[in-house]
Short mmCIF file of C-alpha atoms and ligand atoms in Angstrom, two decimals:
data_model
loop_
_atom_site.label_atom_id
_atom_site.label_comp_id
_atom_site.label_asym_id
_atom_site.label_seq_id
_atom_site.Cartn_x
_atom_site.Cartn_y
_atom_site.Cartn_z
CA UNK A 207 -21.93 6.56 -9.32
CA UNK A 208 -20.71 4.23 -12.21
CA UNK A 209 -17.90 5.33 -14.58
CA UNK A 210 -20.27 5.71 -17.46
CA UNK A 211 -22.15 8.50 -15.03
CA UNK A 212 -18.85 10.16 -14.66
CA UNK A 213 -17.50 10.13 -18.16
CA UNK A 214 -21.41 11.99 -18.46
CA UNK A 215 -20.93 14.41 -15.55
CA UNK A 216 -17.31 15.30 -16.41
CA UNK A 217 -17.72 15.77 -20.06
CA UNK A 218 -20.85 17.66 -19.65
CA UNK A 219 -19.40 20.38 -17.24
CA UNK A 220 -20.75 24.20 -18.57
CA UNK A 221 -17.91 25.85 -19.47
CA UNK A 222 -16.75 29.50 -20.22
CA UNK A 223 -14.96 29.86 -23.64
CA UNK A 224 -14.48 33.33 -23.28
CA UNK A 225 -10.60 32.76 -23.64
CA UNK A 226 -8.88 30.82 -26.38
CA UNK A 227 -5.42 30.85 -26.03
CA UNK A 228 -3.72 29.77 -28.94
CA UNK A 229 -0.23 28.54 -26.99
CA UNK A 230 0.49 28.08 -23.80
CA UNK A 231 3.41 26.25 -21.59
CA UNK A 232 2.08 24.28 -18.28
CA UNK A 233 4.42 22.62 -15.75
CA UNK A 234 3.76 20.53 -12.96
CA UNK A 235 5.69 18.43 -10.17
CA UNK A 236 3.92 15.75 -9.03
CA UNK A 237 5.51 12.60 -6.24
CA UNK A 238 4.89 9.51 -6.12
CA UNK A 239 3.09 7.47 -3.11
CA UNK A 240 3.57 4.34 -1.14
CA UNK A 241 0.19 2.13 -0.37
CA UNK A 242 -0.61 0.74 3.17
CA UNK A 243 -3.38 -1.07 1.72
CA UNK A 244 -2.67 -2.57 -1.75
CA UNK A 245 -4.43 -2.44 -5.22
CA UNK A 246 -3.77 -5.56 -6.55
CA UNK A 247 -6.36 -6.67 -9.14
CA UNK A 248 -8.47 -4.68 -11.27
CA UNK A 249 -11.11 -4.12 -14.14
CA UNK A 250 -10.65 -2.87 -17.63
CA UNK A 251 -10.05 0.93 -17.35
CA UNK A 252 -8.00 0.66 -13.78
CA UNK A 253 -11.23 0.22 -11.75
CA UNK A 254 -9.80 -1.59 -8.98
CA UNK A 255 -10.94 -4.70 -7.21
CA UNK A 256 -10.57 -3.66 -3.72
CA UNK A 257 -9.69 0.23 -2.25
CA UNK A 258 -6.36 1.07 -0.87
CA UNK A 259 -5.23 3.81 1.42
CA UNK A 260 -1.30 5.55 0.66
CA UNK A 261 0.92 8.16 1.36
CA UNK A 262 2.08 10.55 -1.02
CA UNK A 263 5.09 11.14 -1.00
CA UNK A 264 7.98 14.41 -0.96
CA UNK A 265 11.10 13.98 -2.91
CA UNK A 266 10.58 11.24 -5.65
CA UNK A 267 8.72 13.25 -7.80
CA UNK A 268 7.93 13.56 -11.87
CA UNK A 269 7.92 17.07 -13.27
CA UNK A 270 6.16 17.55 -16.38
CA UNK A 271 6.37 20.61 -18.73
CA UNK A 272 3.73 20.36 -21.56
CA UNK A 273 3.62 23.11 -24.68
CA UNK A 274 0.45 23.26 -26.55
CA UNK A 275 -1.11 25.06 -29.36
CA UNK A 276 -4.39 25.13 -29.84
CA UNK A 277 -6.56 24.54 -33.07
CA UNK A 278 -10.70 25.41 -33.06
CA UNK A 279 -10.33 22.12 -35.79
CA UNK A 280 -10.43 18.67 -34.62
CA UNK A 281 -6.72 17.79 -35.81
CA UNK A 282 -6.62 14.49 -33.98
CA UNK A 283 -4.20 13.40 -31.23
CA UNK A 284 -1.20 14.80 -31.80
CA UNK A 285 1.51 15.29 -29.16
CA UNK A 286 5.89 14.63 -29.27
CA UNK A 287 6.87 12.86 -25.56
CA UNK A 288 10.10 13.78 -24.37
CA UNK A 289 11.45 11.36 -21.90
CA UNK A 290 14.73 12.99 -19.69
CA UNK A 291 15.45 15.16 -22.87
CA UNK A 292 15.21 12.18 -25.03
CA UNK A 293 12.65 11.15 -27.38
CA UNK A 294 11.90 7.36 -26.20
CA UNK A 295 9.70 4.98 -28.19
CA UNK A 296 8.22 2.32 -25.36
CA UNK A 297 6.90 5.72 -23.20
CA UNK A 298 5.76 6.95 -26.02
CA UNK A 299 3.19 4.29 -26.94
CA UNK A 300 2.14 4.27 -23.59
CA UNK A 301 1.46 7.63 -23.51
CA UNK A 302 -0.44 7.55 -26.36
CA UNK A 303 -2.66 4.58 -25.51
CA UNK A 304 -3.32 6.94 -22.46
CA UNK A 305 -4.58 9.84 -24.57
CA UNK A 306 -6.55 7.73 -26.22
CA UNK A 307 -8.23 6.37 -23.00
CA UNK A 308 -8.36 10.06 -21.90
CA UNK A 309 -9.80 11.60 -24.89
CA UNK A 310 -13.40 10.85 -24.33
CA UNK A 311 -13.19 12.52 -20.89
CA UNK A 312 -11.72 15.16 -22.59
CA UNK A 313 -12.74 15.94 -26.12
CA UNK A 314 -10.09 18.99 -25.98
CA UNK A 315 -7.21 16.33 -26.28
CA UNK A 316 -8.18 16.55 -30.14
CA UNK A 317 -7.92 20.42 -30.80
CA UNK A 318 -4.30 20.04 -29.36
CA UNK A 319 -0.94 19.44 -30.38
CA UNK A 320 1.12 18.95 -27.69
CA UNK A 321 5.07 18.51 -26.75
CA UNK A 322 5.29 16.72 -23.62
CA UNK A 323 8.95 17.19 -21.36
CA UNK A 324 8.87 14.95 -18.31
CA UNK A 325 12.13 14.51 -15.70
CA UNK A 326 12.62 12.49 -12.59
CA UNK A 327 13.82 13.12 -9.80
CA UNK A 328 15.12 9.94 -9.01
CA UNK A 329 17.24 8.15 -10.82
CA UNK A 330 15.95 5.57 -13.58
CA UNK A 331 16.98 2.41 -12.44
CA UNK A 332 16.47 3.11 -8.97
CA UNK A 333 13.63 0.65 -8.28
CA UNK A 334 10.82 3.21 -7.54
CA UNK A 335 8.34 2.81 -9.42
CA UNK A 336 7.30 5.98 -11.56
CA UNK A 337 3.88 5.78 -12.99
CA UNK A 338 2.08 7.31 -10.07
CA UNK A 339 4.28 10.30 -10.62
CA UNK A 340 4.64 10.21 -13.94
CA UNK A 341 0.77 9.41 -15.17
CA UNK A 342 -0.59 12.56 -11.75
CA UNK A 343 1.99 15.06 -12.99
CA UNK A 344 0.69 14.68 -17.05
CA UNK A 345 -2.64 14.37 -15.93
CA UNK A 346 -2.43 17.41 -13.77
CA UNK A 347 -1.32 19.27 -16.76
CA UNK A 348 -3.61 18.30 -19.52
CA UNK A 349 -6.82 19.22 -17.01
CA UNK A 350 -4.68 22.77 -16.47
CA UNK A 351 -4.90 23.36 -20.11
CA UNK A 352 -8.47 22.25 -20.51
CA UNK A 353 -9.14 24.64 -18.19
CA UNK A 354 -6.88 27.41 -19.74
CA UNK A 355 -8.74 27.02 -22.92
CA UNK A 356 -12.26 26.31 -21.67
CA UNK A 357 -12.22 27.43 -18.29
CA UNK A 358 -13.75 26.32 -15.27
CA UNK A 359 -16.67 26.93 -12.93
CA UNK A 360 -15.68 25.48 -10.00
CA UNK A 361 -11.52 25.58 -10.34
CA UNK A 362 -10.12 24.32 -7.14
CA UNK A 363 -12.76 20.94 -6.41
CA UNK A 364 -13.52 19.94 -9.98
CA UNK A 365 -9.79 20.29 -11.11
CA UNK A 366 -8.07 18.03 -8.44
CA UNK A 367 -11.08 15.46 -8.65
CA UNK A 368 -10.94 15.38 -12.79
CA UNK A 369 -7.24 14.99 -12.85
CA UNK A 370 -7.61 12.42 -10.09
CA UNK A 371 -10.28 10.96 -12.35
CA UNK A 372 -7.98 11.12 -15.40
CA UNK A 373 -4.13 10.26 -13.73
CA UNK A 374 -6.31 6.43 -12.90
CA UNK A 375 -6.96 6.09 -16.73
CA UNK A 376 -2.66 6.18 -17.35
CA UNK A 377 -1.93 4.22 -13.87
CA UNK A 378 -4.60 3.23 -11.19
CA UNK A 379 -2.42 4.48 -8.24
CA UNK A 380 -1.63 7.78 -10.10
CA UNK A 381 -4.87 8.71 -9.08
CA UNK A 382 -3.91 8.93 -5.22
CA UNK A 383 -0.86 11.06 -6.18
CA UNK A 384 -2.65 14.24 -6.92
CA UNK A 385 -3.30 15.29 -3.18
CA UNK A 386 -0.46 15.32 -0.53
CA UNK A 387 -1.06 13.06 2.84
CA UNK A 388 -3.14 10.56 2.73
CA UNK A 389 -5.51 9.12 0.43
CA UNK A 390 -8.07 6.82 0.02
CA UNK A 391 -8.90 5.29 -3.60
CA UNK A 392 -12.04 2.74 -4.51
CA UNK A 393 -15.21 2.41 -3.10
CA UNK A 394 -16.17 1.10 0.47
CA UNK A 395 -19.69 0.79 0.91
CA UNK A 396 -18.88 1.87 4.59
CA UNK A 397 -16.88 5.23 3.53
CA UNK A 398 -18.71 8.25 2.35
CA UNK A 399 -17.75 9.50 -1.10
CA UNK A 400 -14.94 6.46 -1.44
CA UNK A 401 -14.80 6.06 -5.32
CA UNK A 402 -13.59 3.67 -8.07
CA UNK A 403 -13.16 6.53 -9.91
CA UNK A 404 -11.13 9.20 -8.24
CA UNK A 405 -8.89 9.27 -4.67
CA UNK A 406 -10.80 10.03 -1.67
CA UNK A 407 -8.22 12.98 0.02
CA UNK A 408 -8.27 11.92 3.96
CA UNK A 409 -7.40 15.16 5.88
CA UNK A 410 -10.51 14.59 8.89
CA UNK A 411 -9.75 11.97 11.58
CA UNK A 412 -5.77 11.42 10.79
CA UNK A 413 -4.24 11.61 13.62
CA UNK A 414 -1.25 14.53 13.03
CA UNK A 415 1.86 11.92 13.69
CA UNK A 416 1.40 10.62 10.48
CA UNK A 417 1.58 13.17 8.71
CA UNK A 418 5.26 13.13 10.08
CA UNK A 419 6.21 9.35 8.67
CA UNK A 420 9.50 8.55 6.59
CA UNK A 421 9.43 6.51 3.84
CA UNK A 422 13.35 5.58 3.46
CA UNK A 423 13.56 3.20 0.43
CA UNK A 424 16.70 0.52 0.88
CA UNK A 425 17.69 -0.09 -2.85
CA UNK A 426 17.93 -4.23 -2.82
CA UNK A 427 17.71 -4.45 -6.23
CA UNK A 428 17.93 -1.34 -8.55
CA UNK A 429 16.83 -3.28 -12.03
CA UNK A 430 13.02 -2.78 -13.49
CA UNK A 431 10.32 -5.04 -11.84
CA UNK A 432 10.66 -8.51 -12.93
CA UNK A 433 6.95 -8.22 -13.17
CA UNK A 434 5.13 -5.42 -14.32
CA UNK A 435 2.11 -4.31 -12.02
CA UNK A 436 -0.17 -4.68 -15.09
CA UNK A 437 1.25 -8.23 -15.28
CA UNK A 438 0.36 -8.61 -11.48
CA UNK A 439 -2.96 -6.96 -11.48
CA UNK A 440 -3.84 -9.69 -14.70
CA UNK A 441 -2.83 -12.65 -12.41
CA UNK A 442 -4.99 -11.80 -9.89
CA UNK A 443 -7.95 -12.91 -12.24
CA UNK A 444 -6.83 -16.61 -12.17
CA UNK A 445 -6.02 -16.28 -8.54
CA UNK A 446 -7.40 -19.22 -6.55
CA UNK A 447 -6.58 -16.80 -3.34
CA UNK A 448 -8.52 -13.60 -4.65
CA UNK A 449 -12.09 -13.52 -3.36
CA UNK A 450 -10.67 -13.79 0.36
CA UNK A 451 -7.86 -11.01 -0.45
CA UNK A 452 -10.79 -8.92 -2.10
CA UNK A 453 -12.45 -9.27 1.31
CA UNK A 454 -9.71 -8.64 3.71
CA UNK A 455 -8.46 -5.77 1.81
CA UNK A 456 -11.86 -4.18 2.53
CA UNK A 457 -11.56 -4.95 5.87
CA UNK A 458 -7.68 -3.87 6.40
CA UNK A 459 -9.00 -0.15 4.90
CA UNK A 460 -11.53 -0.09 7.71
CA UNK A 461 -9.31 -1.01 10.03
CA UNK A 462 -6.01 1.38 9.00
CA UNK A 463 -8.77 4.38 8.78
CA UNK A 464 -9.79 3.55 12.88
CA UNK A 465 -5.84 3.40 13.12
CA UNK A 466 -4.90 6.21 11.57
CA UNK A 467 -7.65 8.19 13.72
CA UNK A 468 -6.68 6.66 16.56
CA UNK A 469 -2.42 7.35 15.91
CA UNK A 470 -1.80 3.92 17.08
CA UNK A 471 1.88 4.14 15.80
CA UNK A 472 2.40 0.09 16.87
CA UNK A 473 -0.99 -1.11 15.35
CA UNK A 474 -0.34 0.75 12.54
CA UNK A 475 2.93 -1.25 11.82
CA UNK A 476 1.47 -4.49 12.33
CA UNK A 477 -1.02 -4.10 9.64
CA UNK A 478 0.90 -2.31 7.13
CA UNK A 479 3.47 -5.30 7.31
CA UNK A 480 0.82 -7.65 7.10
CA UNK A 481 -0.32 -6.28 3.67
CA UNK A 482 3.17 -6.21 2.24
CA UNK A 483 3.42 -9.62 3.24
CA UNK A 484 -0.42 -10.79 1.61
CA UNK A 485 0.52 -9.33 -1.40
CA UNK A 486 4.14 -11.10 -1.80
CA UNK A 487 1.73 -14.02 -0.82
CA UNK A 488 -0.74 -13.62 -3.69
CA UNK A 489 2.29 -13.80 -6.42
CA UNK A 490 3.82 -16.58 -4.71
CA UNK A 491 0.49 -18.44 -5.52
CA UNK A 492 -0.28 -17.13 -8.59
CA UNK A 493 0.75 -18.87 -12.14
CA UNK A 494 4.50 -20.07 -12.18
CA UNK A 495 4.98 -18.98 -8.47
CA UNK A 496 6.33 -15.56 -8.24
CA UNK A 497 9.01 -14.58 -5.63
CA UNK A 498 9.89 -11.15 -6.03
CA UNK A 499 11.99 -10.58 -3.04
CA UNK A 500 15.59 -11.04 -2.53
CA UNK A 501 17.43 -12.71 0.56
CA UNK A 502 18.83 -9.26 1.42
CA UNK A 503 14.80 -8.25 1.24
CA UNK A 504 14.23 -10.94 4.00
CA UNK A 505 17.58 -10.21 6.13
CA UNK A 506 16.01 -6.55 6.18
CA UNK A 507 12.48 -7.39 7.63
CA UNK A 508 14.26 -10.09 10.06
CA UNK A 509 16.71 -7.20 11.55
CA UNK A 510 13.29 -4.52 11.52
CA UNK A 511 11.27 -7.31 13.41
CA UNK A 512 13.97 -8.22 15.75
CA UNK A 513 15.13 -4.04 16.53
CA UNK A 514 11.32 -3.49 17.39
CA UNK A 515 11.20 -5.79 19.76
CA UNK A 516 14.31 -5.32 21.43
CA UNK A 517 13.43 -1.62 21.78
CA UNK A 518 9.79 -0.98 21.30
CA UNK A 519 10.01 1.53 18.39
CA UNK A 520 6.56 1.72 15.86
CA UNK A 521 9.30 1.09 13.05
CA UNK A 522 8.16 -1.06 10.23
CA UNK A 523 8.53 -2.38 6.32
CA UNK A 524 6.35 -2.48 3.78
CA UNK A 525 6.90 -3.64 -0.18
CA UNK A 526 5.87 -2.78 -3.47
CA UNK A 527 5.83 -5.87 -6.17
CA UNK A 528 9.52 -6.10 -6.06
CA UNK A 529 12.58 -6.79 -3.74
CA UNK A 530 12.85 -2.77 -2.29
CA UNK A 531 12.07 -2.18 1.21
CA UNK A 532 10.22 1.04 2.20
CA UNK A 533 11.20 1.39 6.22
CA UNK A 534 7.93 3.86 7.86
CA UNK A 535 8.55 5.63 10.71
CA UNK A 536 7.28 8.99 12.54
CA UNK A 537 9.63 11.96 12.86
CA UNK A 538 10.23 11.44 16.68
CA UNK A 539 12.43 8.49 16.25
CA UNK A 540 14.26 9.51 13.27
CA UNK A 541 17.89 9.20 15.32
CA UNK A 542 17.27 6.46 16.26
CA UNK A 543 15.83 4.97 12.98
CA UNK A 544 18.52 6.69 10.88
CA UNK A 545 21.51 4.94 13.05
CA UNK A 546 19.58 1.33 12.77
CA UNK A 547 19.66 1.83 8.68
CA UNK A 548 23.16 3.24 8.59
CA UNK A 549 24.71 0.62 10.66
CA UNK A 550 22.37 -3.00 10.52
CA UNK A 551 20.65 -2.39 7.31
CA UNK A 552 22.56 -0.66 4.37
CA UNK A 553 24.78 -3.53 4.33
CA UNK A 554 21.72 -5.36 2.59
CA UNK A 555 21.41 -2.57 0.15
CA UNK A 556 22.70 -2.35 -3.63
CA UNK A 557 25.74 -0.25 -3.40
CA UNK A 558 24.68 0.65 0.21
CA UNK A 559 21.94 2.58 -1.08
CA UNK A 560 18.90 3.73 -0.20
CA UNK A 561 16.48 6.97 -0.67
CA UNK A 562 15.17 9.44 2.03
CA UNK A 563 11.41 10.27 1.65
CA UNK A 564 8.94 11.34 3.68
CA UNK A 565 5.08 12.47 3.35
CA UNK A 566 4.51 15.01 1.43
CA UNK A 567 1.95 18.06 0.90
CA UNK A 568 0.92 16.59 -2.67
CA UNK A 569 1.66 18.05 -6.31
CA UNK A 570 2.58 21.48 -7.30
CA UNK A 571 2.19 23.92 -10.05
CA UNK A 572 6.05 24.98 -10.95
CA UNK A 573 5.16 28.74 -12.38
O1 PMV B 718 -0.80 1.59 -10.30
P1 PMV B 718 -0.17 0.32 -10.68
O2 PMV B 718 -0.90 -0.37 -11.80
O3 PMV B 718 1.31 0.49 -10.99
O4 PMV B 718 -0.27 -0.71 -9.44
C1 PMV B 718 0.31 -0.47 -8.20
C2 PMV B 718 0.39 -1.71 -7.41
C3 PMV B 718 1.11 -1.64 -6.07
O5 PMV B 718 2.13 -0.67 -6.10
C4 PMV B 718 1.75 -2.99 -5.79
C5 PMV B 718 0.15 -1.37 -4.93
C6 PMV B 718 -0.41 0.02 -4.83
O6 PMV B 718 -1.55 0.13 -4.35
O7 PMV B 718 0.28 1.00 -5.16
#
């Protein structure tokens, strides 16, 4: 299915207006997630160049309280976008040029006005990266109030896939926040219902220890990303490297999916390190050469290498585009893991710090 079928399916749902409210209040919490297999490159309208596979995550989390009233008039977009109490101007244009994107998948957007209220959990300048949070928790609300107003004929299905469908439109990997585990997000010719669209939730076939992984984030460098992922996904267009990462990223899915069926805990690391490591490789070869990690981010991966094979623990890194390290590990060797941070690895960290997380069971509705 292409995304002009969809934008036809979704708009053309039947729908019962039997109830109109005229105000209403909707809240949701949604977390952010941490991808195995990267999206790194992309068409217009976040349809992305190869699928990736995440984790959502527990404890870093965006909670967004949206107020509407309702007109039967077209009144146009409308909508006030409260940032940590604050009004705050660069959000707010973003947020806007995601209504816009969002409108024609939902025509309701202009019989609204709304005031949107969204918090962190984790601190600003922490170095996690909150669109996925940020763009599943809105989107999570505005299909809630669509379906409010209009109702819905099929709530549970159609709701998680549309806001799925419309959290991609603010930030492509928003779309794998809106279901807890793990997810699956673009299309693989050789996985059934995979989608450019909307996330594929993967609940069949994973084997139950990951469901049990920690995601502890060491804090290298707390500042914004030096490069912004829309930045990134743009230099992946001039890439001299990108057909072959296009290609392998296809085949790491396939071959994390027989992993994560399998619960090979040591496979598992080597391939998840391997993509961090591809796509540090595809900025360091893109225009002007981007390094994005930090000594400290290389002292950490050397000390993780060299504890694994001392001891044989499935503990490994991964890395968004930036100089944090995410350290994954299963709940059984959490001592163990948690002494290695506290006494080889925090000593890398900006102001020793670093963030617990852990996979979580996906968004909820607060009220
Ligand atoms: O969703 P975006 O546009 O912020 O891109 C996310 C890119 C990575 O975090 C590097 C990889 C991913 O799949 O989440």
């Amino acid at each position: 299915m292409n995304i002009y079928n969809v934008k036809q399916v979704i708009s053309s749902q039947p729908t019962n207006k039997v109830y109109a409210p005229k105000k209403g209040t909707v809240e949701w919490r949604s977390p952010s997630n941490i991808a195995l297999i990267k999206y790194w490159g992309k068409r217009p309208l976040q349809v992305p160049m190869n699928p990736s596979i995440s984790f959502t995550l527990q404890e870093a989390t965006t909670n967004t309280c949206v107020e509407y009233e309702y007109s039967p008039d077209n009144i146009g977009m409308c909508f006030e976008y409260y940032f940590e109490k604050e009004k705050n101007a660069g959000f707010e244009a973003r947020i806007r040029k995601f209504l816009e994107l969002a409108s024609p998948y939902m025509p309701i957007l202009q019989n609204l006005k709304l005031y949107i209220h969204s918090e962190n959990s984790f601190p600003h300048s922490s170095g996690i990266a909150s669109s996925a949070s940020a763009y599943s928790a809105l989107a999570l609300s505005l299909v809630d109030i669509e379906r409010e107003i209009e109702g819905d004929v099929d709530p549970h299905h159609k709701f998680y896939h549309k806001a799925s469908f419309v959290a991609r439109l603010g930030s492509g990997s928003a779309a794998r926040s809106i279901y807890g585990g793990v997810n699956l997000w673009g299309r693989h010719e050789n996985i059934e219902n995979s989608s450019d669209e909307t996330c594929l939730h993967l609940v069949d076939g994973i084997a139950p220890v990951f469901n049990t992984y920690h995601d502890d984030i060491l804090i290298v460098d707390p500042s914004e990303k030096k490069i912004s992922s829309s930045k990134g996904h743009e230099l992946m267009n001039e890439n001299d490297y990108a057909k072959q990462r296009f290609r392998s990223a296809k085949q790491h899915v396939e071959d994390m999916m027989k992993i994560l069926s399998s619960g090979n805990e040591h496979d598992f690391c080597l391939l998840v390190e391997k993509e961090a490591l591809e796509l540090h490789a595809l900025m360091m070869v893109s225009a002007q050469g981007n390094i994005l990690m930090k000594p400290q981010t290389l002292s950490i991966i050397e000390e993780i290498r060299s504890y694994r094979k001392e001891t044989g623990l499935p503990v490994c890194f991964t890395l968004d585009a930036g100089a944090n390290v995410h350290v994954l590990y299963s709940e059984k060797y959490s001592v163990e893991i948690k002494k290695l941070i506290e006494e080889k690895l925090t000593r890398y960290c900006y102001m020793g710090k670093y963030i617990k997380d852990k996979v979580g069971k996906g968004p909820i509705k607060v009220n």
